[in-house]
Coordinates of N, CA and C in Angstrom, one line a residue:
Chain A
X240 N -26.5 58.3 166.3 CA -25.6 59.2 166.9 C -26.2 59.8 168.1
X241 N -25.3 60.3 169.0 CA -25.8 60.7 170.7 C -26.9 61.9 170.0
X242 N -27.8 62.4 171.3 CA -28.0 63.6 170.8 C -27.2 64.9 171.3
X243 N -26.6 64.0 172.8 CA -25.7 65.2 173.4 C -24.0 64.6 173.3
X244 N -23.5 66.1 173.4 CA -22.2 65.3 173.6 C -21.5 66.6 174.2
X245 N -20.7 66.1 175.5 CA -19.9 66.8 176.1 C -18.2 66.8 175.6
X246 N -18.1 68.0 176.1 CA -16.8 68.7 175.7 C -16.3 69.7 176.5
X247 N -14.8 69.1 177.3 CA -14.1 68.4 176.9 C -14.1 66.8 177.3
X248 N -14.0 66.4 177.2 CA -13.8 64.8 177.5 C -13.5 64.5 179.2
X249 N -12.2 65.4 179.4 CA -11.8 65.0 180.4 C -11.2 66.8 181.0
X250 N -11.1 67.3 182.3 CA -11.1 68.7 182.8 C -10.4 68.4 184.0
X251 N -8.9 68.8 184.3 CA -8.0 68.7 185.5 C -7.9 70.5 185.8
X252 N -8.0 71.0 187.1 CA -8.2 72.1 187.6 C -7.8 71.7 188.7
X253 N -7.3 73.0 189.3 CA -7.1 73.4 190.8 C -8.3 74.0 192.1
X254 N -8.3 73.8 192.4 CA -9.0 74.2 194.3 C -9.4 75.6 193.5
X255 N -10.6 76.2 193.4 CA -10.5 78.0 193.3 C -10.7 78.0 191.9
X256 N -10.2 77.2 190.7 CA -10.7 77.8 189.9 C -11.5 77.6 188.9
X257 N -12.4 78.4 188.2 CA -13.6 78.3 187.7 C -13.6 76.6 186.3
X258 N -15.0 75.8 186.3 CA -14.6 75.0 185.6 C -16.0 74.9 184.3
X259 N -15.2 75.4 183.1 CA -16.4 75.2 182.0 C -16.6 73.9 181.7
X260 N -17.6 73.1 181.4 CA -17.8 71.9 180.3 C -19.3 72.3 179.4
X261 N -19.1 72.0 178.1 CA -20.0 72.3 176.8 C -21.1 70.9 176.4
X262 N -22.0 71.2 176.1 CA -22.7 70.2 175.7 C -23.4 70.4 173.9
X263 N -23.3 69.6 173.1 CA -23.8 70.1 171.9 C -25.0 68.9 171.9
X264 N -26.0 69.3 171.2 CA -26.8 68.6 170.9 C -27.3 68.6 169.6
X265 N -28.1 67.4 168.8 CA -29.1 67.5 167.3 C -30.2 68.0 166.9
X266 N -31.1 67.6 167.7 CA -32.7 67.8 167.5 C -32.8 69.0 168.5
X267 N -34.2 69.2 168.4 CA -35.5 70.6 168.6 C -35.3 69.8 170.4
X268 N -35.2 70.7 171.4 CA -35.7 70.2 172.6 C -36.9 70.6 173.5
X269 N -37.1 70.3 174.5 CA -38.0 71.0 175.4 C -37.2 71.8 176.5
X270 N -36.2 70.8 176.7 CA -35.5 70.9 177.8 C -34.1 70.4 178.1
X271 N -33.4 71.1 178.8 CA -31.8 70.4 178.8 C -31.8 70.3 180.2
X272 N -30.6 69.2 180.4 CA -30.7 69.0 182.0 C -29.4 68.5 182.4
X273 N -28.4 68.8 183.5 CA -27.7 68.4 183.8 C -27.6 67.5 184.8
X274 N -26.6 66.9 184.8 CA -26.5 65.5 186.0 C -25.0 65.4 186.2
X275 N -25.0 64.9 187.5 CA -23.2 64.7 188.2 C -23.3 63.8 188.6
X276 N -22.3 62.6 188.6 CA -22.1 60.8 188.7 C -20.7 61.1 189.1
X277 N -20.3 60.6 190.6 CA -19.5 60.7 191.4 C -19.8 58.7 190.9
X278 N -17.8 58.5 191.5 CA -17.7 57.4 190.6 C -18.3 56.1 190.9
X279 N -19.0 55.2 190.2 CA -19.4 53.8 190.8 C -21.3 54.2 191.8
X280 N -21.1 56.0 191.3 CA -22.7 55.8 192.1 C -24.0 56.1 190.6
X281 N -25.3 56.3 191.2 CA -26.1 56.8 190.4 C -25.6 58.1 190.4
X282 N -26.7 58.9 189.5 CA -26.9 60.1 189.0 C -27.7 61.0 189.7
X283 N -27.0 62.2 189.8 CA -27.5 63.6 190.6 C -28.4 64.5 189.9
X284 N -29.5 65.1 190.2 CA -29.9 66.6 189.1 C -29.5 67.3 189.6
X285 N -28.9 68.3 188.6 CA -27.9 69.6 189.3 C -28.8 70.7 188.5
X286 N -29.1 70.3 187.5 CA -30.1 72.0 186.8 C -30.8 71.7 185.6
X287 N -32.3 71.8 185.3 CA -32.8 71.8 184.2 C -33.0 73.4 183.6
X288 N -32.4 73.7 182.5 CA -32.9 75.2 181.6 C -34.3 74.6 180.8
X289 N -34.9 75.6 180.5 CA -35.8 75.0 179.6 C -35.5 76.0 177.9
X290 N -35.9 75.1 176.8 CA -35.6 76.0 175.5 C -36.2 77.5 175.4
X291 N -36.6 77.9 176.2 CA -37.3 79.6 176.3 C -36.3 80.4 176.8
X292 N -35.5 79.2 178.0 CA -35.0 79.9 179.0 C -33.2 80.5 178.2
X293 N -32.4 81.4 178.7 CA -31.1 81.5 178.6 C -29.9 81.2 178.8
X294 N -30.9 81.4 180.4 CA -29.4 81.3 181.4 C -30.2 80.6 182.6
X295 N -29.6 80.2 183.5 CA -29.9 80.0 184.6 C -29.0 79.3 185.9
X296 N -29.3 80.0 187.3 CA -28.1 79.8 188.0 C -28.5 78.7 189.5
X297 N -27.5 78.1 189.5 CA -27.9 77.8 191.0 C -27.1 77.5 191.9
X298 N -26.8 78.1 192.7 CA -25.6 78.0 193.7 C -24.5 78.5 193.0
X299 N -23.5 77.8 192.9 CA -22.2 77.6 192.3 C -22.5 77.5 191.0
X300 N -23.3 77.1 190.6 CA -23.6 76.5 188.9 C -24.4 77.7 188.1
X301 N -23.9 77.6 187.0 CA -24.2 78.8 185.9 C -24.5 77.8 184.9
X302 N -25.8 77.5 184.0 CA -25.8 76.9 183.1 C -26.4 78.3 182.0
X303 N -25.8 77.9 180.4 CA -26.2 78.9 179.8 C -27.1 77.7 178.3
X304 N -28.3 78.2 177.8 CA -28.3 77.7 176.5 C -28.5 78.1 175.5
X305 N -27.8 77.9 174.1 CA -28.4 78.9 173.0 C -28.9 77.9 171.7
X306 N -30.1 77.9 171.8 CA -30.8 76.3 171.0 C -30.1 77.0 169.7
X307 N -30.4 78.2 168.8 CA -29.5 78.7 167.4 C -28.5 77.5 167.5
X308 N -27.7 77.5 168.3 CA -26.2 76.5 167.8 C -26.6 75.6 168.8
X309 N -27.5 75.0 169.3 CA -28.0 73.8 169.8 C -26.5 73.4 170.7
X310 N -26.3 74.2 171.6 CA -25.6 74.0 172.8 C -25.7 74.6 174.0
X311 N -25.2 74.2 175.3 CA -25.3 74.6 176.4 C -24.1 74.7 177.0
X312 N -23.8 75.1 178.0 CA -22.5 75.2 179.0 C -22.8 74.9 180.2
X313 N -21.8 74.2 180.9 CA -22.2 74.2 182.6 C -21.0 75.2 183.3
X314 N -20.9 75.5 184.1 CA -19.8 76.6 184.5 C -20.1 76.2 185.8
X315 N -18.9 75.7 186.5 CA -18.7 75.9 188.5 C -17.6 76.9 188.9
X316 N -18.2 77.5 189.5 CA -17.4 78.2 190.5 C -16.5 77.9 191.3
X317 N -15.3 78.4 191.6 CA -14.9 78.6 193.0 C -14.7 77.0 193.2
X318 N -14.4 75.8 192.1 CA -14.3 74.5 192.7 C -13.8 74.2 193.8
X319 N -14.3 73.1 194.0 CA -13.7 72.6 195.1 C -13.3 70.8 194.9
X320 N -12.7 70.5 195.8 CA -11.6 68.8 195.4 C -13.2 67.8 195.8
X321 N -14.3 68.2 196.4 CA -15.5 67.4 196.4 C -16.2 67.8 194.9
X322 N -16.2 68.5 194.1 CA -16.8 68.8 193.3 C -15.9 67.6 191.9
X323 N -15.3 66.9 192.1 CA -15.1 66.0 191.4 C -15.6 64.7 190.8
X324 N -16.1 64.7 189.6 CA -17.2 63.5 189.4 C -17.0 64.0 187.9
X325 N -18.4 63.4 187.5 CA -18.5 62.9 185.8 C -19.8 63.6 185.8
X326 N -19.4 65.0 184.8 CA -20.9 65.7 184.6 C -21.6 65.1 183.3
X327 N -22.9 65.2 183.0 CA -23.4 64.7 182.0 C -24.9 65.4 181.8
X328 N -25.1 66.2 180.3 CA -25.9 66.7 180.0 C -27.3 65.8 178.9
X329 N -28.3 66.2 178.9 CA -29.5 65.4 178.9 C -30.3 66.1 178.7
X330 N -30.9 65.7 177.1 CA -31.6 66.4 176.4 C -33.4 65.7 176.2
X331 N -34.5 66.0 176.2 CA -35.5 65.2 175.9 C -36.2 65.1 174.5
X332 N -35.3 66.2 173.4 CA -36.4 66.1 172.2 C -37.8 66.3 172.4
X333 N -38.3 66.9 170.8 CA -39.5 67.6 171.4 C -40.9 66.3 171.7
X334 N -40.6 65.5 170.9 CA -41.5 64.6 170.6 C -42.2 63.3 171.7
X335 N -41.0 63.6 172.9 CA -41.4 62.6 173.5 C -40.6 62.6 175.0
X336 N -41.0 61.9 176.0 CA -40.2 62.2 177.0 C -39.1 61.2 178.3
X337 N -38.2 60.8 177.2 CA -37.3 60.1 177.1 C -35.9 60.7 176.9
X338 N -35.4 60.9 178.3 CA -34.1 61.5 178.1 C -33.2 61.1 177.2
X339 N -32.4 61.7 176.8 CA -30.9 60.7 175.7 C -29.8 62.1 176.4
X340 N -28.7 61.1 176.9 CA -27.8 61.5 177.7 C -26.1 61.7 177.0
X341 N -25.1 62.9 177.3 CA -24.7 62.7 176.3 C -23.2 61.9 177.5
X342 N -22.0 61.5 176.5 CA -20.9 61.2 177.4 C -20.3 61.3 178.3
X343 N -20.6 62.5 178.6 CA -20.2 63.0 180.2 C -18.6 63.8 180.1
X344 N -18.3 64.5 180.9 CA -17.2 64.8 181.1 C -16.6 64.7 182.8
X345 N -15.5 64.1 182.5 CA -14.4 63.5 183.9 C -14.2 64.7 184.6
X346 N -14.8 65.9 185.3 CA -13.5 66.7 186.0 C -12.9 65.9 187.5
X347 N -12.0 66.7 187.2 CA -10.8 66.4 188.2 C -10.6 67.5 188.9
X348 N -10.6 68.1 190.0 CA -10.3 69.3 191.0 C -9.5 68.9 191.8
X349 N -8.0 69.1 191.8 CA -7.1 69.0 192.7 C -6.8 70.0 193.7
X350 N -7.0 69.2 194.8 CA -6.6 70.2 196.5 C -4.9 71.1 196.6
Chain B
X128 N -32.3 63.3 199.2 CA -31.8 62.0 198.5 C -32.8 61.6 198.3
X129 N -32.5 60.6 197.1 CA -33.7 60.3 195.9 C -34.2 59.1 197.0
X130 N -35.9 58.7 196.9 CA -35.7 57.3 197.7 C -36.3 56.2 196.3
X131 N -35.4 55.9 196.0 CA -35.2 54.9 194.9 C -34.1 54.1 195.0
X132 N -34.4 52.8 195.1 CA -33.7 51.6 195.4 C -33.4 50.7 194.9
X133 N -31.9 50.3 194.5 CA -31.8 49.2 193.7 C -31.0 48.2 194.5
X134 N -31.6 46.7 194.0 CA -30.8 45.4 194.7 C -30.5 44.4 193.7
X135 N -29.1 44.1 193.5 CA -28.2 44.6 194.6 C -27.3 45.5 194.0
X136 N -26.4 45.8 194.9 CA -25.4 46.9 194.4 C -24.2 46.5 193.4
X137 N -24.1 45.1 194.1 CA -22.8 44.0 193.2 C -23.5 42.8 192.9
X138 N -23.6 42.4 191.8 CA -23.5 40.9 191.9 C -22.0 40.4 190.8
X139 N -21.8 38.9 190.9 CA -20.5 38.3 190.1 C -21.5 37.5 190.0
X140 N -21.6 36.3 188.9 CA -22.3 35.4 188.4 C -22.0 34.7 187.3
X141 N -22.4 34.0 186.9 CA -21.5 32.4 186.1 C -22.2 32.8 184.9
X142 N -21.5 32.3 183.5 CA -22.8 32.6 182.1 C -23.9 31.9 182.4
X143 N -24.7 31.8 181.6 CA -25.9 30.9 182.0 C -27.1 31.3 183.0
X144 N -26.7 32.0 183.8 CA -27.4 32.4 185.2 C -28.5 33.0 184.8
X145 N -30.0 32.9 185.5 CA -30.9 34.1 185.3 C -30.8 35.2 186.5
X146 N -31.1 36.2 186.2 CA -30.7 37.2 187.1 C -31.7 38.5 187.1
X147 N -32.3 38.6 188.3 CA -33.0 39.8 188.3 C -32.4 41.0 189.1
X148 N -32.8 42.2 188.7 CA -32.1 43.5 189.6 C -33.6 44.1 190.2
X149 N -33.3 44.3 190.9 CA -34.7 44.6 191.4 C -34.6 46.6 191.7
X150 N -35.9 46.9 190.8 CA -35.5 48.5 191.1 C -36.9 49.0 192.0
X151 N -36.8 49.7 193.3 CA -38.1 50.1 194.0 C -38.0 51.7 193.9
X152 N -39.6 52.8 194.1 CA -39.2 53.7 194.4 C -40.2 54.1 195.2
X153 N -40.2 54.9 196.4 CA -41.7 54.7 197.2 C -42.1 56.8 197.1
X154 N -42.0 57.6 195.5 CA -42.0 58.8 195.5 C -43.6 58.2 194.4
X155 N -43.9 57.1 194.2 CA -45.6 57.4 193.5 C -45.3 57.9 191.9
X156 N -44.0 57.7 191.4 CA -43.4 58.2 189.8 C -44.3 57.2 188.8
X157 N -45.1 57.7 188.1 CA -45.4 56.6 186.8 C -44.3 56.0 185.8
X158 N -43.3 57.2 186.0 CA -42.6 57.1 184.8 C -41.5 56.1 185.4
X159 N -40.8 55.2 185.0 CA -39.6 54.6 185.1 C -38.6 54.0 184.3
X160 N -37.4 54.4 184.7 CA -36.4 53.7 183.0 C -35.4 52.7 184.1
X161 N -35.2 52.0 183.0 CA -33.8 51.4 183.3 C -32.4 51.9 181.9
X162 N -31.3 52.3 182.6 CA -30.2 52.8 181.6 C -28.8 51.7 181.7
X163 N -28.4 51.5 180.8 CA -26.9 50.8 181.1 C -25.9 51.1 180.7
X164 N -25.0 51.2 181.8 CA -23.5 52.4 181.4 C -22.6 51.4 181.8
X165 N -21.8 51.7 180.9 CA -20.1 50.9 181.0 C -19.3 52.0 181.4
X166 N -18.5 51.9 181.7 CA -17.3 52.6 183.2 C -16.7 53.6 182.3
X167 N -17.3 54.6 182.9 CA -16.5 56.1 182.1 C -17.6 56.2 180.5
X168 N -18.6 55.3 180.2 CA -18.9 55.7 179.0 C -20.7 56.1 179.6
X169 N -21.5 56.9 178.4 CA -22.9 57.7 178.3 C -23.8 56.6 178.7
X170 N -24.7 57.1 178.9 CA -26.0 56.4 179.5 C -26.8 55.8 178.4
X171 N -27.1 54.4 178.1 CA -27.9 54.2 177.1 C -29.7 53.3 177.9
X172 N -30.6 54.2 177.8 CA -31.7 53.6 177.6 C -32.3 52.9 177.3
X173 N -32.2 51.2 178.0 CA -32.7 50.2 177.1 C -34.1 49.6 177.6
X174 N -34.9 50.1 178.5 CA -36.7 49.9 179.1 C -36.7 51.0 179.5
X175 N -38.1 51.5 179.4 CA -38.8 52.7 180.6 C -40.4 52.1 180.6
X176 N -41.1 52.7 181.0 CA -42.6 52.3 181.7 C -43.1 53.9 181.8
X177 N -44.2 53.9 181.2 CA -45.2 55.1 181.6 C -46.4 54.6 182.8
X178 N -46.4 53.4 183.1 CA -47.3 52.9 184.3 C -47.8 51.6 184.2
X179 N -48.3 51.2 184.9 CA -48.8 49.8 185.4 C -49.0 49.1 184.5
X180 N -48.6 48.0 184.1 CA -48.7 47.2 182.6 C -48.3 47.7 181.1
X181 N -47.2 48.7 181.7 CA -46.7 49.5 180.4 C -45.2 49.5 180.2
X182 N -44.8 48.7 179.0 CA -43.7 48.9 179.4 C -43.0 49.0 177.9
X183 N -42.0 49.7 177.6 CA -41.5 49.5 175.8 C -40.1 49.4 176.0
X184 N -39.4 49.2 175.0 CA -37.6 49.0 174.8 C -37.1 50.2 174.2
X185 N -36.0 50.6 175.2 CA -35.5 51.7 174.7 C -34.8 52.0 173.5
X186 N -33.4 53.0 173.5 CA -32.9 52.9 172.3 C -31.6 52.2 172.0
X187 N -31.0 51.4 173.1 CA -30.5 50.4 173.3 C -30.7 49.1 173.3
X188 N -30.6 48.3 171.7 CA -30.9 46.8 172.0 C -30.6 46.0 173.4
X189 N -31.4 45.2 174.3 CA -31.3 44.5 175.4 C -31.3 43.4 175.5
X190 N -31.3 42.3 175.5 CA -31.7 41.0 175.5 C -32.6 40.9 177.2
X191 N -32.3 42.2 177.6 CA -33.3 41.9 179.0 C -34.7 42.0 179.0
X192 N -35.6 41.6 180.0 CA -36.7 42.0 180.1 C -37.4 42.7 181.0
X193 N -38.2 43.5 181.1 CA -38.9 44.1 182.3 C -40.4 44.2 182.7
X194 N -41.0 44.2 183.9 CA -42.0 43.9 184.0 C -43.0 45.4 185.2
X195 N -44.0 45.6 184.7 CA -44.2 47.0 185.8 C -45.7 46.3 186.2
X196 N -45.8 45.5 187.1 CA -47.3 45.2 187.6 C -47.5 46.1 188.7
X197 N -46.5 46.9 189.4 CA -47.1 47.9 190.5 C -46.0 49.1 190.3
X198 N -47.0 50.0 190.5 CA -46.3 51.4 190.7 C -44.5 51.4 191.0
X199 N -44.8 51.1 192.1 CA -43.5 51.4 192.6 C -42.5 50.5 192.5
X200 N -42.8 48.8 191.8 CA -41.4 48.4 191.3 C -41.1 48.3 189.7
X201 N -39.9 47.7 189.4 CA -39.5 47.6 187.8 C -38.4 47.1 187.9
X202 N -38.6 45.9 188.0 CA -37.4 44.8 187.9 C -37.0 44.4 186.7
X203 N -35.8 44.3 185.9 CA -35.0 43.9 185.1 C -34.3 42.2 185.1
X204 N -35.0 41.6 184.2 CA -34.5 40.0 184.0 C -33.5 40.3 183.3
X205 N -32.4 38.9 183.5 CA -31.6 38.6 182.3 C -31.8 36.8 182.2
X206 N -32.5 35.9 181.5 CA -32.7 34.7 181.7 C -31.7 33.7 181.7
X207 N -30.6 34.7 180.8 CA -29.3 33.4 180.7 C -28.6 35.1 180.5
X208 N -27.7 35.0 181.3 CA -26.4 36.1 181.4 C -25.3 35.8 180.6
X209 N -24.7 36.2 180.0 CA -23.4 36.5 179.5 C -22.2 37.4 179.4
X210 N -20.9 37.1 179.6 CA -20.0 38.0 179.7 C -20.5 39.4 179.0
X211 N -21.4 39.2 177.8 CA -21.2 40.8 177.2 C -22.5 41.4 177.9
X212 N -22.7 41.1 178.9 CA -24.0 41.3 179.8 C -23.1 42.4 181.3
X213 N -22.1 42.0 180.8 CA -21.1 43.0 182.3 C -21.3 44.3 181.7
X214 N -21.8 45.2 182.8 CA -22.0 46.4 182.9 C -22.9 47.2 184.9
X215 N -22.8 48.3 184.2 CA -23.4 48.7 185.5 C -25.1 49.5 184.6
X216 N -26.0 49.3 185.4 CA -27.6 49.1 185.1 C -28.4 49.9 186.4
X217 N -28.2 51.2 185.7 CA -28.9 52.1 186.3 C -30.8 52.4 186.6
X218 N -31.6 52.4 187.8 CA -32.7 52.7 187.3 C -33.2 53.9 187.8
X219 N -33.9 54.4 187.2 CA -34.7 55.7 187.1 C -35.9 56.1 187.6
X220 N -36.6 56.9 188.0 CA -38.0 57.4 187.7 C -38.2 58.6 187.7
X221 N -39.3 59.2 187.2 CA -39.6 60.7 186.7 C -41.5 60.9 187.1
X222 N -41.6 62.2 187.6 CA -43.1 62.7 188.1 C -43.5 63.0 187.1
X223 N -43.2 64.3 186.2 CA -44.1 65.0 185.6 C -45.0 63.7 184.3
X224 N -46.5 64.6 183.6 CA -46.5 63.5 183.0 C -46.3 65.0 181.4
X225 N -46.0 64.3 180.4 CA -45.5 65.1 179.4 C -44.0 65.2 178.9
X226 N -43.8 66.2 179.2 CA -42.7 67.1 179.0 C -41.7 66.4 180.4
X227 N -40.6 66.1 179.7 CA -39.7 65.2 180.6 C -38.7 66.4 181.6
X228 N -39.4 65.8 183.1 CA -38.8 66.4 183.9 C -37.3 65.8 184.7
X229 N -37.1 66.1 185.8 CA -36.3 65.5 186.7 C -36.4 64.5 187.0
X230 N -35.1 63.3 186.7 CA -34.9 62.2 186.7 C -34.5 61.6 188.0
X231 N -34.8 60.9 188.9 CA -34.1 60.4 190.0 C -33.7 59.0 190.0
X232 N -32.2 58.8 190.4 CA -31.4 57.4 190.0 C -31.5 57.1 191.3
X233 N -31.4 55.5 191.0 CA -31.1 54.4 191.8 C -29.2 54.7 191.9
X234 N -28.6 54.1 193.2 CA -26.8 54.0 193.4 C -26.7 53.0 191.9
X235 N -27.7 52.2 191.6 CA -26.7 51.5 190.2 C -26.6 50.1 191.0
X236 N -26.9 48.8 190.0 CA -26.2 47.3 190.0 C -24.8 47.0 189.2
X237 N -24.0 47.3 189.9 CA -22.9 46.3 189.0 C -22.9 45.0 188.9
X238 N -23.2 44.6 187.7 CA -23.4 42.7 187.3 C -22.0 42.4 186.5
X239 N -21.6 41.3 186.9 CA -20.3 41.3 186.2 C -20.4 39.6 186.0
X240 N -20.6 39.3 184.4 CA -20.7 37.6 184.2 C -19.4 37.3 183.6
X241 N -19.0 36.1 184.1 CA -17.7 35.4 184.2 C -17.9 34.4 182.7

């Protein structure tokens, strides 16, 4: 089974408004990490938290994590119709350092 | 932008075929993966390399092979390709040594066997 898994599947929003996607995960980590895959390309890093850390921001992006219920959030701001792509959260477990990536979620930001 | 390089971006190819993707990165990373994602679905890990003559199979059975004799490449064989071989074949590399840091991708090979 994944270790991560995003939720919701798929996220349609308008220009302006704010956009949550969730990540749950299994195991003990070191680290959580997000990534954005615009379509047919590689993968972006958009923010690593680490398991000590809570919260952490950058730019437009608000990621939050609470290992207790072994999940994370990603939060965008103020979208925008370029901010459209396939986010995807990525966990390393403590044991070793080999990401496992979870399904990703589709947003959609219409202009 | 990451400088990590994959060739080629498309290939189409007949069953039977052997086929290499060739992955370069000129950032000095020990660490390198190859992942393979099908359209709209998660990243599965099937090689990575901790360095020069190092190489293990991820957590994705592969029938591919990979080979790391220099730093900076990690090419992916397939000796005889097959339709259930169509996918897109991402590669990777990472600095820190330890604790897994930031990952930098290749744009991705789409192989598509007929």
């Amino acid at each position: 089974s994944q270790q991560g898994e995003e939720d919701p599947q798929a996220l349609s929003i308008q220009e302006g408004e704010n956009a949550t996607m969730n990540c749950s995960y299994k195991t003990s980590i070191n680290n959580l990490q997000w990534y954005r895959q615009n379509s047919g390309r590689g993968l972006v890093h958009l923010i690593l938290i680490r398991s000590n850390e809570r919260e952490k921001h950058s730019g437009r992006l608000r990621v939050t994590l609470d290992t207790s219920k072994k999940s994370s959030s990603l939060l965008i701001t103020a979208s925008r119709a370029a901010d459209t792509a396939s986010y995807f959260c990525a966990t390393d477990g403590t044991s070793g350092s080999r990401l496992t990536f979870g399904e990703g979620t589709q947003l959609t930001v219409n202009p | 932008e990451a400088d990590i390089y994959q060739t080629p971006r498309y290939l189409v190819i007949g069953t039977g075929k052997k086929i290499t993707l060739e992955c370069s990165q000129t950032m000095g990373h020990d660490k390198m993966y190859w992942y393979q994602q099908d359209p709209g679905m998660e990243l599965h890990l099937i090689h990575y390399s901790y360095g020069v003559n190092s190489t293990e199979k991820g957590d994705l059975s592969s029938e591919s092979t990979v080979s790391r004799i220099r730093t900076e490449h990690f090419p992916l064989t397939l000796e005889s390709a097959r339709p259930s071989h169509t996918s897109q074949y991402l590669c990777a590399s990472s600095a820190l040594t330890g604790i897994t840091g930031e990952l930098f991708f290749g744009e991705g090979s789409r192989l598509t066997v007929l």
